[in-house]
Amino acid sequence: MSATNLSYELHGAGPDVVFLHSFPLDRSMWKGQLVAAGAAGRRAVLIDLTGFGASPLPAGAAPSLDAMAHAVLDTLDAVGAARATLVGLSLGGYVALAVAALAPERVEALVLADTRAAADDPATRAGRMLNLALVRDRGAGALVDKMLPKLLAPDAPEALRAEVRALGAAQSREAVTFALLAMRDRPDRGDVAAALDVPALVLAGSRDEITPPREMRALAASMRRARFEELGGAGHLSSLERPAAFNAALEGFLRAGR
Ligand code: MLT
């Protein structure tokens, strides 16, 4: 289904849980979490962020996290979700915090996985510039190949590595470029995270090198009602690498909020 400009799918019934994917993937990365949302009596809303998956990239749109968050808010309107629990992994977490900045009243609870509230540091910004050139010259597949060693733990199964590679390589140059620019220029959202007065679960793969557990633990400590949990053995894409542990944490959190 599609609303406004984003493509989405709905599963189950109950209070809404909105899943926001990581970079450079799409909503299909969350299919393993449907069981947790269903078991907790929730309706799952899986969204392809701007330009990813089946969502178009509006012509001439200026890249920003706010633009991506506005499109998510339009999708919440389209599915009749006045408030929702947002589950965001990495880029999805940046978008969730951007939604919280724009419309805190729409956020019922928050799950932040393998992400950060801080803006890019200078080294990361410099890396974005290299990645922009790589995507321009060689496409999204070349970028995923470069990122893979940090996206997954070293002992991740070959089949998962291939799945992530295929998912990333299928995204358009334009969408990946848009998101790279949006991430590079995103503001610090530490104040937004600290001000949110809703239940939050902060999850980190114990072997995540992109958003390490110590940073995620500090993020949780800076929030008013957050609990931190480390997922043993997972790298950055913790929901894909350790779905059982991720789902147990997610389901417990969702059930507690009912
Ligand atoms: C992601 O997994 O979404 C990316 O690693 C986010 C980023 O590059 O900052």
Tab-separated table of C-alpha atoms and ligand atoms in Angstrom:
chain	number	residue	atom	x	y	z
A	1	MET	CA	0.000	0.000	0.000
A	2	SER	CA	1.093	3.544	-0.345
A	3	ALA	CA	0.025	6.785	1.247
A	4	THR	CA	1.208	10.231	0.353
A	5	ASN	CA	4.590	9.224	-0.967
A	6	LEU	CA	5.698	6.326	1.210
A	7	SER	CA	5.019	2.661	0.614
A	8	TYR	CA	4.047	0.600	3.653
A	9	GLU	CA	2.461	-2.645	4.788
A	10	LEU	CA	0.194	-3.393	7.737
A	11	HIS	CA	0.066	-6.597	9.775
A	12	GLY	CA	-2.249	-7.565	12.628
A	13	ALA	CA	-4.412	-5.385	14.810
A	14	GLY	CA	-4.000	-3.295	17.948
A	15	PRO	CA	-2.093	-0.186	18.950
A	16	ASP	CA	0.429	0.699	16.261
A	17	VAL	CA	4.111	-0.158	16.158
A	18	VAL	CA	5.927	1.582	13.332
A	19	PHE	CA	9.154	0.027	12.094
A	20	LEU	CA	11.793	2.296	10.535
A	21	HIS	CA	14.616	0.577	8.687
A	22	SER	CA	18.356	1.132	8.593
A	23	PHE	CA	20.577	2.394	5.781
A	24	PRO	CA	20.751	1.361	2.971
A	25	LEU	CA	18.007	-1.248	3.354
A	26	ASP	CA	14.208	-1.186	3.235
A	27	ARG	CA	11.162	-2.296	5.224
A	28	SER	CA	11.685	-5.971	4.403
A	29	MET	CA	14.468	-6.065	7.013
A	30	TRP	CA	11.739	-6.132	9.692
A	31	LYS	CA	9.843	-9.228	8.541
A	32	GLY	CA	11.432	-11.246	11.359
A	33	GLN	CA	9.926	-8.875	13.946
A	34	LEU	CA	6.273	-9.301	12.872
A	35	VAL	CA	5.935	-12.256	15.207
A	36	ALA	CA	6.947	-10.125	18.208
A	37	ALA	CA	4.522	-7.329	17.343
A	38	GLY	CA	1.717	-9.855	16.796
A	39	ALA	CA	2.423	-11.682	20.043
A	40	ALA	CA	2.229	-8.364	21.890
A	41	GLY	CA	-1.179	-7.611	20.326
A	42	ARG	CA	0.014	-4.790	18.123
A	43	ARG	CA	-0.537	-3.709	14.539
A	44	ALA	CA	2.812	-3.547	12.752
A	45	VAL	CA	3.349	-0.741	10.238
A	46	LEU	CA	6.409	-1.382	8.073
A	47	ILE	CA	7.472	1.685	6.120
A	48	ASP	CA	9.915	2.164	3.248
A	49	LEU	CA	11.640	5.456	4.018
A	50	THR	CA	11.858	8.150	1.334
A	51	GLY	CA	13.296	6.698	-1.871
A	52	PHE	CA	13.937	3.204	-0.444
A	53	GLY	CA	12.153	-0.005	-1.362
A	54	ALA	CA	8.915	0.872	-3.137
A	55	SER	CA	8.813	4.484	-1.895
A	56	PRO	CA	9.536	7.108	-4.518
A	57	LEU	CA	11.949	9.969	-4.094
A	58	PRO	CA	9.954	13.154	-4.739
A	59	ALA	CA	11.520	15.126	-7.591
A	60	GLY	CA	13.611	18.003	-6.338
A	61	ALA	CA	13.182	17.123	-2.648
A	62	ALA	CA	15.889	18.661	-0.477
A	63	PRO	CA	17.601	15.914	1.534
A	64	SER	CA	16.962	16.122	5.264
A	65	LEU	CA	15.952	13.926	8.180
A	66	ASP	CA	13.038	16.304	8.730
A	67	ALA	CA	11.755	15.606	5.214
A	68	MET	CA	11.966	11.879	5.928
A	69	ALA	CA	10.186	12.366	9.261
A	70	HIS	CA	7.410	14.456	7.699
A	71	ALA	CA	6.777	11.637	5.222
A	72	VAL	CA	6.521	9.174	8.135
A	73	LEU	CA	4.051	11.482	9.892
A	74	ASP	CA	1.971	11.639	6.699
A	75	THR	CA	1.963	7.846	6.665
A	76	LEU	CA	0.796	7.741	10.296
A	77	ASP	CA	-2.082	10.003	9.240
A	78	ALA	CA	-2.868	7.737	6.300
A	79	VAL	CA	-3.090	4.606	8.455
A	80	GLY	CA	-5.063	6.373	11.193
A	81	ALA	CA	-2.344	6.168	13.816
A	82	ALA	CA	-2.793	9.151	16.103
A	83	ARG	CA	0.063	7.852	18.279
A	84	ALA	CA	2.458	4.989	17.772
A	85	THR	CA	5.416	3.178	19.216
A	86	LEU	CA	8.360	3.870	16.924
A	87	VAL	CA	11.025	1.215	16.425
A	88	GLY	CA	14.069	2.533	14.586
A	89	LEU	CA	17.371	0.883	13.852
A	90	SER	CA	20.301	3.153	12.986
A	91	LEU	CA	18.970	5.474	10.220
A	92	GLY	CA	15.517	4.422	11.449
A	93	GLY	CA	16.474	5.701	14.902
A	94	TYR	CA	17.586	9.057	13.468
A	95	VAL	CA	14.205	9.295	11.734
A	96	ALA	CA	12.351	8.289	14.922
A	97	LEU	CA	14.097	11.077	16.844
A	98	ALA	CA	13.314	13.529	14.024
A	99	VAL	CA	9.635	12.524	14.292
A	100	ALA	CA	9.843	13.020	18.069
A	101	ALA	CA	11.303	16.497	17.519
A	102	LEU	CA	8.569	17.483	15.080
A	103	ALA	CA	5.586	15.867	16.794
A	104	PRO	CA	6.340	14.453	20.265
A	105	GLU	CA	2.614	14.012	20.874
A	106	ARG	CA	2.543	11.283	18.183
A	107	VAL	CA	5.160	9.162	19.987
A	108	GLU	CA	3.718	6.708	22.472
A	109	ALA	CA	6.978	4.870	23.134
A	110	LEU	CA	10.335	4.473	21.471
A	111	VAL	CA	12.680	1.613	20.653
A	112	LEU	CA	16.095	2.839	19.550
A	113	ALA	CA	18.382	0.107	18.241
A	114	ASP	CA	21.997	0.528	17.152
A	115	THR	CA	21.623	4.243	16.577
A	116	ARG	CA	22.630	7.544	18.130
A	117	ALA	CA	21.152	10.909	19.014
A	118	ALA	CA	24.371	12.806	18.276
A	119	ALA	CA	25.095	14.443	14.931
A	120	ASP	CA	27.937	13.164	12.727
A	121	ASP	CA	31.412	13.933	14.049
A	122	PRO	CA	33.993	15.360	11.597
A	123	ALA	CA	35.441	11.937	10.747
A	124	THR	CA	32.013	10.509	9.977
A	125	ARG	CA	31.165	13.546	7.857
A	126	ALA	CA	34.374	13.046	5.904
A	127	GLY	CA	33.436	9.395	5.437
A	128	ARG	CA	30.032	10.460	4.080
A	129	MET	CA	31.799	12.508	1.385
A	130	LEU	CA	33.804	9.457	0.310
A	131	ASN	CA	30.645	7.362	0.322
A	132	LEU	CA	28.786	9.910	-1.795
A	133	ALA	CA	31.546	9.711	-4.401
A	134	LEU	CA	31.555	5.903	-4.242
A	135	VAL	CA	27.794	5.720	-4.847
A	136	ARG	CA	28.013	8.265	-7.666
A	137	ASP	CA	30.802	6.324	-9.399
A	138	ARG	CA	29.943	2.698	-8.635
A	139	GLY	CA	26.395	2.516	-7.264
A	140	ALA	CA	24.764	1.323	-4.040
A	141	GLY	CA	26.205	-2.203	-4.261
A	142	ALA	CA	29.765	-0.876	-3.946
A	143	LEU	CA	28.775	1.059	-0.834
A	144	VAL	CA	27.174	-1.982	0.809
A	145	ASP	CA	30.308	-4.001	0.037
A	146	LYS	CA	32.359	-1.342	1.815
A	147	MET	CA	29.962	-1.191	4.769
A	148	LEU	CA	29.352	-4.926	5.259
A	149	PRO	CA	32.332	-5.629	7.552
A	150	LYS	CA	30.891	-3.098	10.009
A	151	LEU	CA	27.207	-3.844	9.481
A	152	LEU	CA	27.503	-7.447	10.622
A	153	ALA	CA	29.592	-9.217	13.236
A	154	PRO	CA	32.583	-11.081	11.764
A	155	ASP	CA	30.976	-14.494	12.326
A	156	ALA	CA	27.611	-13.590	10.766
A	157	PRO	CA	26.380	-16.382	8.473
A	158	GLU	CA	27.225	-16.082	4.783
A	159	ALA	CA	23.517	-16.291	3.880
A	160	LEU	CA	22.758	-13.211	6.002
A	161	ARG	CA	25.717	-11.372	4.481
A	162	ALA	CA	24.344	-12.148	0.998
A	163	GLU	CA	20.813	-11.089	2.001
A	164	VAL	CA	21.989	-7.731	3.332
A	165	ARG	CA	24.174	-7.166	0.303
A	166	ALA	CA	21.313	-7.909	-2.093
A	167	LEU	CA	18.930	-5.657	-0.174
A	168	GLY	CA	21.381	-2.749	-0.174
A	169	ALA	CA	22.427	-3.203	-3.785
A	170	ALA	CA	18.767	-3.074	-4.869
A	171	GLN	CA	18.365	0.519	-3.623
A	172	SER	CA	18.673	3.364	-6.092
A	173	ARG	CA	21.710	5.638	-6.273
A	174	GLU	CA	19.367	8.598	-5.790
A	175	ALA	CA	17.798	7.269	-2.571
A	176	VAL	CA	21.158	6.342	-1.101
A	177	THR	CA	22.585	9.747	-1.991
A	178	PHE	CA	19.553	11.508	-0.478
A	179	ALA	CA	19.924	9.581	2.781
A	180	LEU	CA	23.698	10.101	2.954
A	181	LEU	CA	23.202	13.869	2.655
A	182	ALA	CA	20.326	13.822	5.153
A	183	MET	CA	22.397	11.851	7.677
A	184	ARG	CA	25.493	14.030	7.142
A	185	ASP	CA	23.551	17.208	7.837
A	186	ARG	CA	21.296	16.001	10.622
A	187	PRO	CA	21.280	18.012	13.843
A	188	ASP	CA	22.109	16.671	17.263
A	189	ARG	CA	18.963	15.222	18.843
A	190	GLY	CA	20.345	14.681	22.347
A	191	ASP	CA	17.987	17.334	23.698
A	192	VAL	CA	14.997	15.633	22.054
A	193	ALA	CA	15.933	12.232	23.493
A	194	ALA	CA	16.476	13.713	26.958
A	195	ALA	CA	13.159	15.584	26.958
A	196	LEU	CA	10.958	12.698	25.811
A	197	ASP	CA	8.725	11.544	28.629
A	198	VAL	CA	7.707	8.177	27.169
A	199	PRO	CA	8.889	4.617	27.840
A	200	ALA	CA	11.951	3.771	25.781
A	201	LEU	CA	14.002	0.680	25.087
A	202	VAL	CA	17.555	1.144	23.875
A	203	LEU	CA	19.129	-1.910	22.234
A	204	ALA	CA	22.684	-2.449	21.065
A	205	GLY	CA	24.508	-5.354	19.510
A	206	SER	CA	27.440	-6.186	21.776
A	207	ARG	CA	29.743	-6.144	18.733
A	208	ASP	CA	28.304	-3.070	17.033
A	209	GLU	CA	31.251	-0.995	15.803
A	210	ILE	CA	29.174	1.744	14.166
A	211	THR	CA	27.099	2.661	17.223
A	212	PRO	CA	28.906	0.874	20.055
A	213	PRO	CA	27.080	-0.361	23.177
A	214	ARG	CA	28.867	2.107	25.467
A	215	GLU	CA	27.358	4.985	23.454
A	216	MET	CA	23.924	3.390	23.464
A	217	ARG	CA	24.111	2.824	27.207
A	218	ALA	CA	24.959	6.508	27.686
A	219	LEU	CA	22.066	7.482	25.423
A	220	ALA	CA	19.677	5.422	27.561
A	221	ALA	CA	21.095	6.984	30.729
A	222	SER	CA	20.434	10.455	29.296
A	223	MET	CA	16.753	9.648	28.725
A	224	ARG	CA	14.022	9.948	31.330
A	225	ARG	CA	12.352	6.556	31.013
A	226	ALA	CA	14.744	4.365	29.044
A	227	ARG	CA	16.037	0.872	29.699
A	228	PHE	CA	19.199	-0.412	28.024
A	229	GLU	CA	19.773	-3.941	26.814
A	230	GLU	CA	22.809	-5.372	25.072
A	231	LEU	CA	22.254	-8.172	22.552
A	232	GLY	CA	25.135	-10.600	22.916
A	233	GLY	CA	27.037	-11.466	19.742
A	234	ALA	CA	25.190	-9.105	17.401
A	235	GLY	CA	26.892	-6.464	15.304
A	236	HIS	CA	25.191	-3.317	13.987
A	237	LEU	CA	22.184	-5.016	12.369
A	238	SER	CA	21.094	-6.600	15.628
A	239	SER	CA	17.505	-7.401	14.592
A	240	LEU	CA	18.774	-9.449	11.653
A	241	GLU	CA	21.697	-11.049	13.471
A	242	ARG	CA	19.992	-12.002	16.722
A	243	PRO	CA	16.255	-11.975	15.906
A	244	ALA	CA	15.262	-14.156	18.874
A	245	ALA	CA	16.967	-11.940	21.455
A	246	PHE	CA	15.804	-8.784	19.697
A	247	ASN	CA	12.220	-10.053	19.565
A	248	ALA	CA	12.215	-11.132	23.201
A	249	ALA	CA	13.290	-7.641	24.250
A	250	LEU	CA	10.818	-5.986	21.863
A	251	GLU	CA	7.863	-8.164	22.822
A	252	GLY	CA	8.517	-7.685	26.546
A	253	PHE	CA	8.670	-3.922	26.058
A	254	LEU	CA	5.492	-3.825	23.967
A	255	ARG	CA	3.589	-6.034	26.402
A	256	ALA	CA	4.628	-3.866	29.357
A	257	GLY	CA	3.189	-0.846	27.570
A	258	ARG	CA	-0.300	-2.284	27.104
B	1	MLT	C1	22.606	2.523	9.255
B	1	MLT	O1	22.785	1.328	9.541
B	1	MLT	O2	21.464	2.980	9.093
B	1	MLT	C2	23.810	3.406	9.039
B	1	MLT	O3	24.944	2.786	9.523
B	1	MLT	C3	23.612	4.753	9.648
B	1	MLT	C4	24.758	5.680	9.416
B	1	MLT	O4	25.502	5.516	8.421
B	1	MLT	O5	24.933	6.619	10.215
